[in-house]
Coordinates of C-alpha atoms in Angstrom, one line a residue:
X1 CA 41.1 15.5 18.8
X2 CA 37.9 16.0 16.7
X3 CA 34.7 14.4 18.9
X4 CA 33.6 11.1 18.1
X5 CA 30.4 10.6 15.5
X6 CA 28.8 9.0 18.8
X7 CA 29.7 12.3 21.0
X8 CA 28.2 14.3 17.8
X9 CA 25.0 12.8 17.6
X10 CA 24.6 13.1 21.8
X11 CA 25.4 17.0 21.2
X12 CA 22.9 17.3 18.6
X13 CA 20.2 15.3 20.5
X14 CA 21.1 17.0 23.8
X15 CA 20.2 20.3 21.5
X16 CA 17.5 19.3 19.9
X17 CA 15.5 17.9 22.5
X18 CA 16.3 21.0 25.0
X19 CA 14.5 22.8 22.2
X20 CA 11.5 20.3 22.0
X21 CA 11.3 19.9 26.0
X22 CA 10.9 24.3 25.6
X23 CA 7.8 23.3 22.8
X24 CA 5.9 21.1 24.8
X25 CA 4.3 23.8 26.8
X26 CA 3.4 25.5 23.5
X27 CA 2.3 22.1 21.8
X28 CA 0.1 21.4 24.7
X29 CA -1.8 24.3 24.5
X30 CA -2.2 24.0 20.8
X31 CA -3.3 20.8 20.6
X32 CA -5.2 20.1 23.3
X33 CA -8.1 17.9 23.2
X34 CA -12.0 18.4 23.7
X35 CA -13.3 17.7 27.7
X36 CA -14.9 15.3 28.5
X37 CA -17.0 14.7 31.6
X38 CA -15.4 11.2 31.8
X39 CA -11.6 10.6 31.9
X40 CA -12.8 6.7 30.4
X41 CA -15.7 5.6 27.7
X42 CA -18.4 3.6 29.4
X43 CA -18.1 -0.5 30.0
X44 CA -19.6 -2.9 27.4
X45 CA -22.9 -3.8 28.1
X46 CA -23.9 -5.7 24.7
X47 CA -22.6 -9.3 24.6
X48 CA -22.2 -9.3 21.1
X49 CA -19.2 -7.1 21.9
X50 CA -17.2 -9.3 24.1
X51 CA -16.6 -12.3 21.9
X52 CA -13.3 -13.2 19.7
X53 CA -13.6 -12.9 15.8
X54 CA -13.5 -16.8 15.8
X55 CA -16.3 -16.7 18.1
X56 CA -18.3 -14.1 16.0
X57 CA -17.9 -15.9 12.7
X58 CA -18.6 -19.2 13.9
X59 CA -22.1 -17.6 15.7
X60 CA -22.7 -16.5 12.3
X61 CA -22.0 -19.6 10.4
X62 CA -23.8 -22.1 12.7
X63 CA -27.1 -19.4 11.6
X64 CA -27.2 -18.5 15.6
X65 CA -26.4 -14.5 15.6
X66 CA -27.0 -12.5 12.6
X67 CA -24.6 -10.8 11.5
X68 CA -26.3 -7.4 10.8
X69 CA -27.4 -7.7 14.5
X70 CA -23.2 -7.8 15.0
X71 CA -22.4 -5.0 12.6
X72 CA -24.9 -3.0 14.3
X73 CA -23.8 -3.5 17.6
X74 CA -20.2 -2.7 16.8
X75 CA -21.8 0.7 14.7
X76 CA -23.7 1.5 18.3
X77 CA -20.5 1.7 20.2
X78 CA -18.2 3.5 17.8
X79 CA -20.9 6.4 17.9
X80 CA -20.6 6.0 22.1
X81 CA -16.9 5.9 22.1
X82 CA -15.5 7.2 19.1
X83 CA -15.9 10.7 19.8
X84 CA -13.9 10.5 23.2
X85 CA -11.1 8.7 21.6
X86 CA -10.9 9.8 18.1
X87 CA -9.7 6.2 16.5
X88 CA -12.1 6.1 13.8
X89 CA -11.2 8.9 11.4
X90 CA -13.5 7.9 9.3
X91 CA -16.9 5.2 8.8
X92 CA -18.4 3.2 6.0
X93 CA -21.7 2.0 7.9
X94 CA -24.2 2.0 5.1
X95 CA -22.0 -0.1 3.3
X96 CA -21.3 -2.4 6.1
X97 CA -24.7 -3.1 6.9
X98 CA -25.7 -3.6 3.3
X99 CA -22.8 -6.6 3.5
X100 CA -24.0 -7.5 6.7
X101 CA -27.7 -8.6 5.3
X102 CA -25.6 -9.7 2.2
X103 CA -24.1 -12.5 4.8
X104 CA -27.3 -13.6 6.1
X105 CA -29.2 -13.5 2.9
X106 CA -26.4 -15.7 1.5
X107 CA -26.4 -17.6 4.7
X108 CA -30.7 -18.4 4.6
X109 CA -30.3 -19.6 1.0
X110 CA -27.0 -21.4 0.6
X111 CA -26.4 -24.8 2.0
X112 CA -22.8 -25.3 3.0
X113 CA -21.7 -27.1 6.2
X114 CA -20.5 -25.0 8.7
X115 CA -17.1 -27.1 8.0
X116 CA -16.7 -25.8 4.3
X117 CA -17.6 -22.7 5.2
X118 CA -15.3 -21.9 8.0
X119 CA -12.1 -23.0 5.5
X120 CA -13.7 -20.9 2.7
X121 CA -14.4 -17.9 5.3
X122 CA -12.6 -18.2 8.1
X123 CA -14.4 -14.5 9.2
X124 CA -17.5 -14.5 7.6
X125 CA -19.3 -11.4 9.3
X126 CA -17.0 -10.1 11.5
X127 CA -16.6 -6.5 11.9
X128 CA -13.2 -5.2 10.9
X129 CA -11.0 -1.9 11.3
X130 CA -8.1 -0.5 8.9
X131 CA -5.4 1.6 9.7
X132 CA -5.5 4.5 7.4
X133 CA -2.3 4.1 5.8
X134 CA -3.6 1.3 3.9
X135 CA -5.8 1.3 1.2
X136 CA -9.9 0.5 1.1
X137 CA -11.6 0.7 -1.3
X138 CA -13.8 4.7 -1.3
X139 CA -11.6 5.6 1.7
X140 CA -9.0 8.3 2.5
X141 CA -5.5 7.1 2.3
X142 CA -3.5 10.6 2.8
X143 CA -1.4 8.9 6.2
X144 CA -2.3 11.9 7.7
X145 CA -0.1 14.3 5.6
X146 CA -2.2 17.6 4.5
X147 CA -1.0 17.4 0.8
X148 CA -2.7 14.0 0.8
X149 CA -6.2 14.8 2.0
X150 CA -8.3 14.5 -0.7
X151 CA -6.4 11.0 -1.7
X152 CA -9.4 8.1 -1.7
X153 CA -8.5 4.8 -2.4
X154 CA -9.8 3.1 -5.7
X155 CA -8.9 -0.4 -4.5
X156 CA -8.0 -2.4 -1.5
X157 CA -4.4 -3.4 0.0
X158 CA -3.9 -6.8 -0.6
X159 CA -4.4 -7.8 3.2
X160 CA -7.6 -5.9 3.3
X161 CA -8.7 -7.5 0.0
X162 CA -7.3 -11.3 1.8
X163 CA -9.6 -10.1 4.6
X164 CA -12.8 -9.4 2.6
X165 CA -12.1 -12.4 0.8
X166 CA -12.4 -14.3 4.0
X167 CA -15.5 -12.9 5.1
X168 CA -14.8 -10.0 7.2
X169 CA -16.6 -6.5 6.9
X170 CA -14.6 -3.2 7.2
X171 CA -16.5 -0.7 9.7
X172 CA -13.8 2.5 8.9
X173 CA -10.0 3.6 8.7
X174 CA -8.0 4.6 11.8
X175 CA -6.2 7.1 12.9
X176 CA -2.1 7.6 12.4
X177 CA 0.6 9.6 13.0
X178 CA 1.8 11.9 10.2
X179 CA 3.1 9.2 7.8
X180 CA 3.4 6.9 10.0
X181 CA 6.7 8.1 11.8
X182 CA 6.2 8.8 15.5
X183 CA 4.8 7.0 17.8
X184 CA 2.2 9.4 19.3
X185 CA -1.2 9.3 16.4
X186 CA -1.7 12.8 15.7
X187 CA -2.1 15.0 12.7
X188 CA -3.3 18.2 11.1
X189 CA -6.1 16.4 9.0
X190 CA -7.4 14.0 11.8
X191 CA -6.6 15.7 14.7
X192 CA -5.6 13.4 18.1
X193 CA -6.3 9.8 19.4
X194 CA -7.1 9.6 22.9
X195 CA -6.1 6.3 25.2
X196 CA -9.8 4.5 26.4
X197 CA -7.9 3.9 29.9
X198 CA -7.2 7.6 30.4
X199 CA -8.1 10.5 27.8
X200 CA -5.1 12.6 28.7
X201 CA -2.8 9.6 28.1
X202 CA -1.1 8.8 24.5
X203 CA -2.3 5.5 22.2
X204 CA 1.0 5.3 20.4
X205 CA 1.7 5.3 17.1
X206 CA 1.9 4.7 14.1
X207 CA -1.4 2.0 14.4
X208 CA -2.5 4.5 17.6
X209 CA -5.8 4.8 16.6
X210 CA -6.3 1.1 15.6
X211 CA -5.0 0.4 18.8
X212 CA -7.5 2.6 21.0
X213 CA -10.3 1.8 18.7
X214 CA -9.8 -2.2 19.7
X215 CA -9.4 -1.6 23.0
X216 CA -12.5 0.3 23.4
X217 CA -14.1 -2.6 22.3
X218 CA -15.2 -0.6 18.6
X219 CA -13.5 -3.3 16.4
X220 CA -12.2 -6.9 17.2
X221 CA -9.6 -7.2 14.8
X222 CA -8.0 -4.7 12.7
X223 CA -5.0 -4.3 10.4
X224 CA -1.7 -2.7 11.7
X225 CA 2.0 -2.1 10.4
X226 CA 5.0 -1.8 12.1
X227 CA 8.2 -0.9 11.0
X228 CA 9.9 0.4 14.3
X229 CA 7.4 -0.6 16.7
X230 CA 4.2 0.9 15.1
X231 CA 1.9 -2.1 15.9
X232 CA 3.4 -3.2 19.7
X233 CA 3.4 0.3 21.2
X234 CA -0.1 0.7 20.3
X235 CA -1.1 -2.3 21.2
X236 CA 0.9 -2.2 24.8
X237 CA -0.4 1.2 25.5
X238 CA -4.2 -0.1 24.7
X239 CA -3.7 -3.1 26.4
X240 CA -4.3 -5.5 23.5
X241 CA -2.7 -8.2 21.3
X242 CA -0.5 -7.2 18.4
X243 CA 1.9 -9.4 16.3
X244 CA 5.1 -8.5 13.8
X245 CA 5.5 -11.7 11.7
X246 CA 8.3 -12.4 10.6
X247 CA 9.7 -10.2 7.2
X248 CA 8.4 -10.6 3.9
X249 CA 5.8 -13.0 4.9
X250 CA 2.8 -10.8 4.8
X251 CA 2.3 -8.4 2.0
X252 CA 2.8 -4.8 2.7
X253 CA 1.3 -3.5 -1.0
X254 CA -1.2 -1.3 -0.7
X255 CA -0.1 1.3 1.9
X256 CA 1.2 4.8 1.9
X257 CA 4.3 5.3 2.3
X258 CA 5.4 2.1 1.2
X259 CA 9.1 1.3 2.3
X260 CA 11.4 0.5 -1.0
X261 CA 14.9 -0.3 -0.4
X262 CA 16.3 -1.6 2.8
X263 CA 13.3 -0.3 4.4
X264 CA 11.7 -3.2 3.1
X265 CA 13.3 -5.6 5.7
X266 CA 12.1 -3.4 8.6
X267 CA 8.4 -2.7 7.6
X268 CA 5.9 -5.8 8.7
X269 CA 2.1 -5.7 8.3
X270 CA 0.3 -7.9 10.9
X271 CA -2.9 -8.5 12.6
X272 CA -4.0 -6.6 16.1
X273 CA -6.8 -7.8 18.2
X274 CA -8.4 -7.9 21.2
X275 CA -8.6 -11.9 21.4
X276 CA -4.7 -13.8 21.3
X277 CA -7.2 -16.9 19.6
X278 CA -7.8 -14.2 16.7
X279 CA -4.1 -13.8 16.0
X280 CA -2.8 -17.0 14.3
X281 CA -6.5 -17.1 12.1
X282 CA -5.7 -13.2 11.0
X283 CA -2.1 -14.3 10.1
X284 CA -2.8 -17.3 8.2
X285 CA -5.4 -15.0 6.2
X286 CA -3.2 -12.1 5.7
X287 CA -0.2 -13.5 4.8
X288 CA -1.8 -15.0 1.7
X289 CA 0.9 -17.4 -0.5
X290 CA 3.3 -16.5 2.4
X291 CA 2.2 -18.2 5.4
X292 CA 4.0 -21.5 3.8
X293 CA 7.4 -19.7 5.3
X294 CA 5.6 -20.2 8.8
X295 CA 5.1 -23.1 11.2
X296 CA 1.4 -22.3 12.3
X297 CA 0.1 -25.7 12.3
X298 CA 3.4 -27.0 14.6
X299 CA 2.1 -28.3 18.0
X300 CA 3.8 -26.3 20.5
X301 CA 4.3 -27.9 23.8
X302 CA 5.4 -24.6 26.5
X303 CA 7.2 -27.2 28.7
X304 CA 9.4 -27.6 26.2
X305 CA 10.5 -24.3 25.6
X306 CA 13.6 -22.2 26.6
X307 CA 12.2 -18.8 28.1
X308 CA 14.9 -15.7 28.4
X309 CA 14.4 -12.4 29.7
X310 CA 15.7 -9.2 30.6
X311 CA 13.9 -6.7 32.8
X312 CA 15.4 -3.6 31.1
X313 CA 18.1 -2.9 28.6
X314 CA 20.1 -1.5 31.8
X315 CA 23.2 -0.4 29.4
X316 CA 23.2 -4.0 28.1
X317 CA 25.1 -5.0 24.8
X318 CA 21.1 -5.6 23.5
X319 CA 19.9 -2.0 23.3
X320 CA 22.0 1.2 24.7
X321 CA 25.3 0.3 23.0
X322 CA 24.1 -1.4 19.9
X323 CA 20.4 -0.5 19.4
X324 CA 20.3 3.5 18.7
X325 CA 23.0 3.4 16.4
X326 CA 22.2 0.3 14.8
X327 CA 18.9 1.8 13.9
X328 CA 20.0 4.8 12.6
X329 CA 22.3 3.5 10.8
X330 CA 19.9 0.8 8.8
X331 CA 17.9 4.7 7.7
X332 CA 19.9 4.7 4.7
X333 CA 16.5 5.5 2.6
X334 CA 16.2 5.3 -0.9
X335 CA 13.6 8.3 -0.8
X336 CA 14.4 10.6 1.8
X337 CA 11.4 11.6 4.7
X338 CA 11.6 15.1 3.7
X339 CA 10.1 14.3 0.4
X340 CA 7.7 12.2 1.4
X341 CA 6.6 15.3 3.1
X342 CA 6.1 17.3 0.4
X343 CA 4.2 14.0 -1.7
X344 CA 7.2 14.1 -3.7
X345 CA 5.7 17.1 -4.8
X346 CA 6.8 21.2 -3.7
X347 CA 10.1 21.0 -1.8
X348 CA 9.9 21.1 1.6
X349 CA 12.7 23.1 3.8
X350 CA 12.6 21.7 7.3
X351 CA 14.1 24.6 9.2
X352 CA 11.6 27.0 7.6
X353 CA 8.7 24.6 8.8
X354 CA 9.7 24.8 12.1
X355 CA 9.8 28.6 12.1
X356 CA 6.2 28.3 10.0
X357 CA 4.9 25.6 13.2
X358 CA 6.2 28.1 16.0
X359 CA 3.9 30.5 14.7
X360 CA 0.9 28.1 13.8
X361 CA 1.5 28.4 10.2
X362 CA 2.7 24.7 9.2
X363 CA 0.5 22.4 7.8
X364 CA 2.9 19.4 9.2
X365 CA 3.3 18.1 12.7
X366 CA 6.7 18.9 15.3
X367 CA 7.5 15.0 15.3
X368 CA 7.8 15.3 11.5
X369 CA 9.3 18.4 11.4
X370 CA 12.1 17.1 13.8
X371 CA 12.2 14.4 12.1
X372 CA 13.2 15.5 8.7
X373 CA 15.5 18.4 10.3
X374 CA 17.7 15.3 12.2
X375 CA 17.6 13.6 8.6
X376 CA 19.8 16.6 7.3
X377 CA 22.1 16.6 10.1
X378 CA 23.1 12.8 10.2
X379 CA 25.0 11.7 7.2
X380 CA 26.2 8.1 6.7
X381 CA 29.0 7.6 4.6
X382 CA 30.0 3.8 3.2
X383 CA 32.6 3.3 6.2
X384 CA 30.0 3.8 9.0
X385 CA 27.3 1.9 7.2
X386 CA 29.5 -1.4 7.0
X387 CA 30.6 -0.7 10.9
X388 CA 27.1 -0.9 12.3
X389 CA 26.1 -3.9 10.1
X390 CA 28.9 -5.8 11.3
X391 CA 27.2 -5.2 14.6
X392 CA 23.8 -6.0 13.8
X393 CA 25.1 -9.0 11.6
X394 CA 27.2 -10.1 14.7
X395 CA 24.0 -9.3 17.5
X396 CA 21.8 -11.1 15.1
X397 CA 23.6 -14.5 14.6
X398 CA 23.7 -14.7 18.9
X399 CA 20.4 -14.1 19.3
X400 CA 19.8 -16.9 16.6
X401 CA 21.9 -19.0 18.1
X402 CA 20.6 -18.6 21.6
X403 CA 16.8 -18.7 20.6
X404 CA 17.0 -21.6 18.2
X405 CA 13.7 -23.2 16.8
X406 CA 12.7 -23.9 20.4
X407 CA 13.6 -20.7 22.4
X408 CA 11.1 -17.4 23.4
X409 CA 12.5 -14.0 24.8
X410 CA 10.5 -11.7 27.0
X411 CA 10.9 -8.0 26.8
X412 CA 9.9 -4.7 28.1
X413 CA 7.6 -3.1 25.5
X414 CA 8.6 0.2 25.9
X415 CA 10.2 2.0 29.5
X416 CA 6.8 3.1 30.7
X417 CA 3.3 2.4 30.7
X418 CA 1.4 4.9 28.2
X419 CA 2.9 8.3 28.4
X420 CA 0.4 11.5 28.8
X421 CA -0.1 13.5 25.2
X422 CA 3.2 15.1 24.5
X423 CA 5.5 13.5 26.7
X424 CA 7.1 11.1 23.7
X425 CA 8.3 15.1 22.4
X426 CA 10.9 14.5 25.4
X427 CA 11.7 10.8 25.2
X428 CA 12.1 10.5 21.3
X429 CA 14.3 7.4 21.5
X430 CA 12.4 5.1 23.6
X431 CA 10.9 3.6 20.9
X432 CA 14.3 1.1 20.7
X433 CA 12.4 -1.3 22.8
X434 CA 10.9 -2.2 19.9
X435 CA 12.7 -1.0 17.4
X436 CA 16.0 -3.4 17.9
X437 CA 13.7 -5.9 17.2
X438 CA 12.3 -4.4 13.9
X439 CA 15.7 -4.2 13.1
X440 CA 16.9 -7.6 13.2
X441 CA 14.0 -9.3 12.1
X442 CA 12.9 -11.2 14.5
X443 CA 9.0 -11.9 14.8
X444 CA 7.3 -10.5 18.4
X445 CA 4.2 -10.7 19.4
X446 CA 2.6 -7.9 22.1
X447 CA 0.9 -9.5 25.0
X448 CA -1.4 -7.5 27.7
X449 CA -0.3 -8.6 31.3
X450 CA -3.6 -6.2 33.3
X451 CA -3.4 -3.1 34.3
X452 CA -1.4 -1.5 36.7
X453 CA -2.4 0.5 39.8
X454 CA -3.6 3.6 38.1
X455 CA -5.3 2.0 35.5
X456 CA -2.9 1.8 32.4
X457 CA -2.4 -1.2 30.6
X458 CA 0.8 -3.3 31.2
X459 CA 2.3 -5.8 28.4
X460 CA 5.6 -7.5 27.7
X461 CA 6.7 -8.2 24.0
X462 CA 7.4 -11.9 23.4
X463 CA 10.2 -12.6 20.8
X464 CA 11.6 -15.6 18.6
X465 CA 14.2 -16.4 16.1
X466 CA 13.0 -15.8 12.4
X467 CA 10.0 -18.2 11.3
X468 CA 9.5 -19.1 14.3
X469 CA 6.3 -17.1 14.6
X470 CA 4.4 -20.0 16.0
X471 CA 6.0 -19.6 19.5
X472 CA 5.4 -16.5 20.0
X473 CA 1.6 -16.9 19.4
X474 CA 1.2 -20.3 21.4
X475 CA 3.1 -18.2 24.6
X476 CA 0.6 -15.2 23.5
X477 CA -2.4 -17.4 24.4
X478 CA -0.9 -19.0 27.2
X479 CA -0.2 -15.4 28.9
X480 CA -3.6 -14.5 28.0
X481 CA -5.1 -17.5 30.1
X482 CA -2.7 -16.9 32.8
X483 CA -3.4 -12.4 33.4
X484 CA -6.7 -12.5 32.1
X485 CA -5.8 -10.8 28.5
X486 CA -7.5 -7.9 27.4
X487 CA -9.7 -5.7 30.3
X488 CA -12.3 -3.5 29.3
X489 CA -11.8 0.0 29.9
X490 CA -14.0 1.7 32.3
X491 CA -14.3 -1.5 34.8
X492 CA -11.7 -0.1 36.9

């Protein structure tokens, strides 16, 4: 009796990552990061630093704090930080400090109520971070691929352009992973993002270096996307907030790659911040025409809510037996990875990268390289496809039901706190905790719950039934309130 197409994948996992777990010695030694005399940046000792984007922009309306005294603050402590942690890949300060005194020149002349104001700019001044897989204006845009490095944007992503339109100032682009598909953020053009709670430990991926950057206190709200758990990892393993709205609400234009296809229901561009009071603000801005599909303005009483939860996926119906499959089965791309690689460009042959990387010759990263060689290996065909949507149709509708319009879920974020460098090589699949979630739509917002006893951030992912974003960020501030939200790296 031929083996099951389960029992095949296992074999072909089970092989493949025997030969990964053999690579990790080599890929430690290769890309291992500068020394530093401290394993942690150094605490925040300007106040300026340690307020919300709501706090900042109303400072800056009221005429109280300038806001090229706040730019330059924030430019201080990326040139402290940034070079132990490698988020910023790279800056635009001149140009942030000439729209800095742009703000309070505008600000000494004009004579607006701080009311009119605040609805016309909801951000005026505050600092701001991009992921480099979107688009700003005079910046790289290559998603870290090498065939992409001399790509510079000539306009803005439409949430970046909703965000300059509302008064924020971009300070640089952030590190990723090699277009955006792994969830450690490292590259050939960038090089490696280091966690501010402990250099030798991963930031995630794909928003890794957005996440590290926030949580090193060198942005206070930034841009992320997330199409299998690319803004909640980062955001757990940084030990900040981080929200996946629900799909098609917030624009995704403007980014490279851009998912086409069915890919369009997983990705989800969304807001990451140190501050939960920042998240609801940065959705209502970036979502543009769509935030009428949303319920932001609903009063939401936590008394009245239904809370679930699970502690792990322990086998569970939820993730081992329909999560894996289910999410390989939904990578029925239009474009396929491997050409992505190549910029749709030369053809690249996966196997022949992987003998190229072995001996330092490949301009692209292992994750990728694995990545596109397990795309050739599994085939869907018609008959499979329908199987596994019946399942996530069927998983879907009983999580609907049970959630309802007044229901939360709380879930592990990932199966450990943030990894060392490397050690997601070995545990390729652990991204499910997030990624079932991606899958079936639902909107989730990341949540910091402290740190644990060595010092790494814990977090628990909050979910709700489509639409229903408003829940998740109400319980988002509560829990903040509750553990204390975001600590600063280096008080420990």
């Amino acid at each position: 009796m031929a083996p099951s197409f389960t029992a095949r994948i296992q074999w072909f996992l089970l092989r493949a990552l025997g030969f990964l777990i053999g690579l990790v010695g080599r890929a430690a030694l290769v890309l291992k990061g500068p020394k530093f005399a401290s394993k942690t940046p150094r605490p925040v000792t300007e106040p300026l630093l340690l307020l919300s984007g709501m706090q900042l922009a109303k400072l800056i309306r009221q005429r109280k704090v300038k806001c090229i005294d706040v730019v330059q603050a924030y430019i201080n402590r990326i040139k402290d930080v940034n070079p132990m942690i490698n988020g910023i890949v790279k800056y635009r300060f001149e140009e942030a400090m000439k729209e800095a005194h742009a703000v309070d020149q505008k600000l000494a002349e004009m004579q607006e109520d701080e009311t009119t104001l605040e609805k016309k700019c909801p951000f005026l001044g505050v600092p701001f971070t991009v992921k480099e897989a979107f688009q700003l204006q005079g910046m790289p845009n290559s998603s870290g691929l090498m065939n992409r490095r001399d790509a510079i944007s000539k306009t803005d992503a439409t949430v970046v352009a909703l965000l300059k339109e509302a008064g924020a100032i971009p300070l640089g682009i952030t590190n990723c992973s090699e277009l955006c598909m792994w969830y450690e953020s490292s590259n050939k053009i960038y090089g490696r993002s280091n966690n501010p709670y402990d250099l030798q430990h991963t930031v995630g991926g794909s928003s890794g270096g957005e996440g590290c950057t926030l949580a090193a206190a060198c942005s206070v709200i930034g841009v992320g996307s997330d199409i299998g758990g690319s803004i909640r990892m980062p955001a757990f393993f940084n030990g900040i907030f981080g929200h996946k709205p629900s799909p098609g609400v917030v624009p995704n234009k403007g980014q490279f790659p851009l998912a086409v296809g069915v890919q369009e229901l997983f990705q989800c561009t969304g807001p990451m911040c140190r501050y939960a009071e920042d998240l609801t603000p940065m959705l209502k801005v970036m979502a543009g025409p769509g935030i009428k599909r949303l319920k932001l303005d609903a009063k939401v009483h936590l008394k009245d809510l239904k809370f679930y939860w699970m502690e792990h996926d322990g086998g569970s119906f939820l993730m081992s037996k329909v999560d894996q499959d289910l999410i390989l089965a939904q990578k029925k791309e239009p474009i396929k990875f491997v050409d992505l690689l190549g910029d749709h460009g030369k053809h690249v042959t996966p196997l022949w990268e992987l003998i190229k990387w072995c001996l330092g010759l490949s301009v692209y990263t292992i994750p990728s390289i694995g990545l596109a060689l397990l795309e050739e290996k599994l085939k869907y065909n018609n008959e499979k496809y329908e199987k596994f949507k019946a399942v996530e149709e069927s998983l879907h509708k009983e999580l609907v039901e049970m959630l309802g319009d007044d229901g939360v879920f709380l879930y592990p974020s990932h199966p450990t706190v943030a990894p060392k460098h490397h050690v997601p090589l070995t545990r390729p699949f652990n991204f499910a905790y997030t990624g079932v979630f991606s899958a079936l739509g639902f909107p989730v917002t990341q949540c910091p719950l402290g740190l644990n006893a060595k010092g790494l951030p814990l977090g628990i992912q909050v979910v709700a039934a489509p639409f229903n974003d408003h829940l998740t960020l109400a319980v988002a501030q509560y829990l903040e309130k509750t553990f204390g939200g975001w600590v600063c790296p280096g008080k420990f």
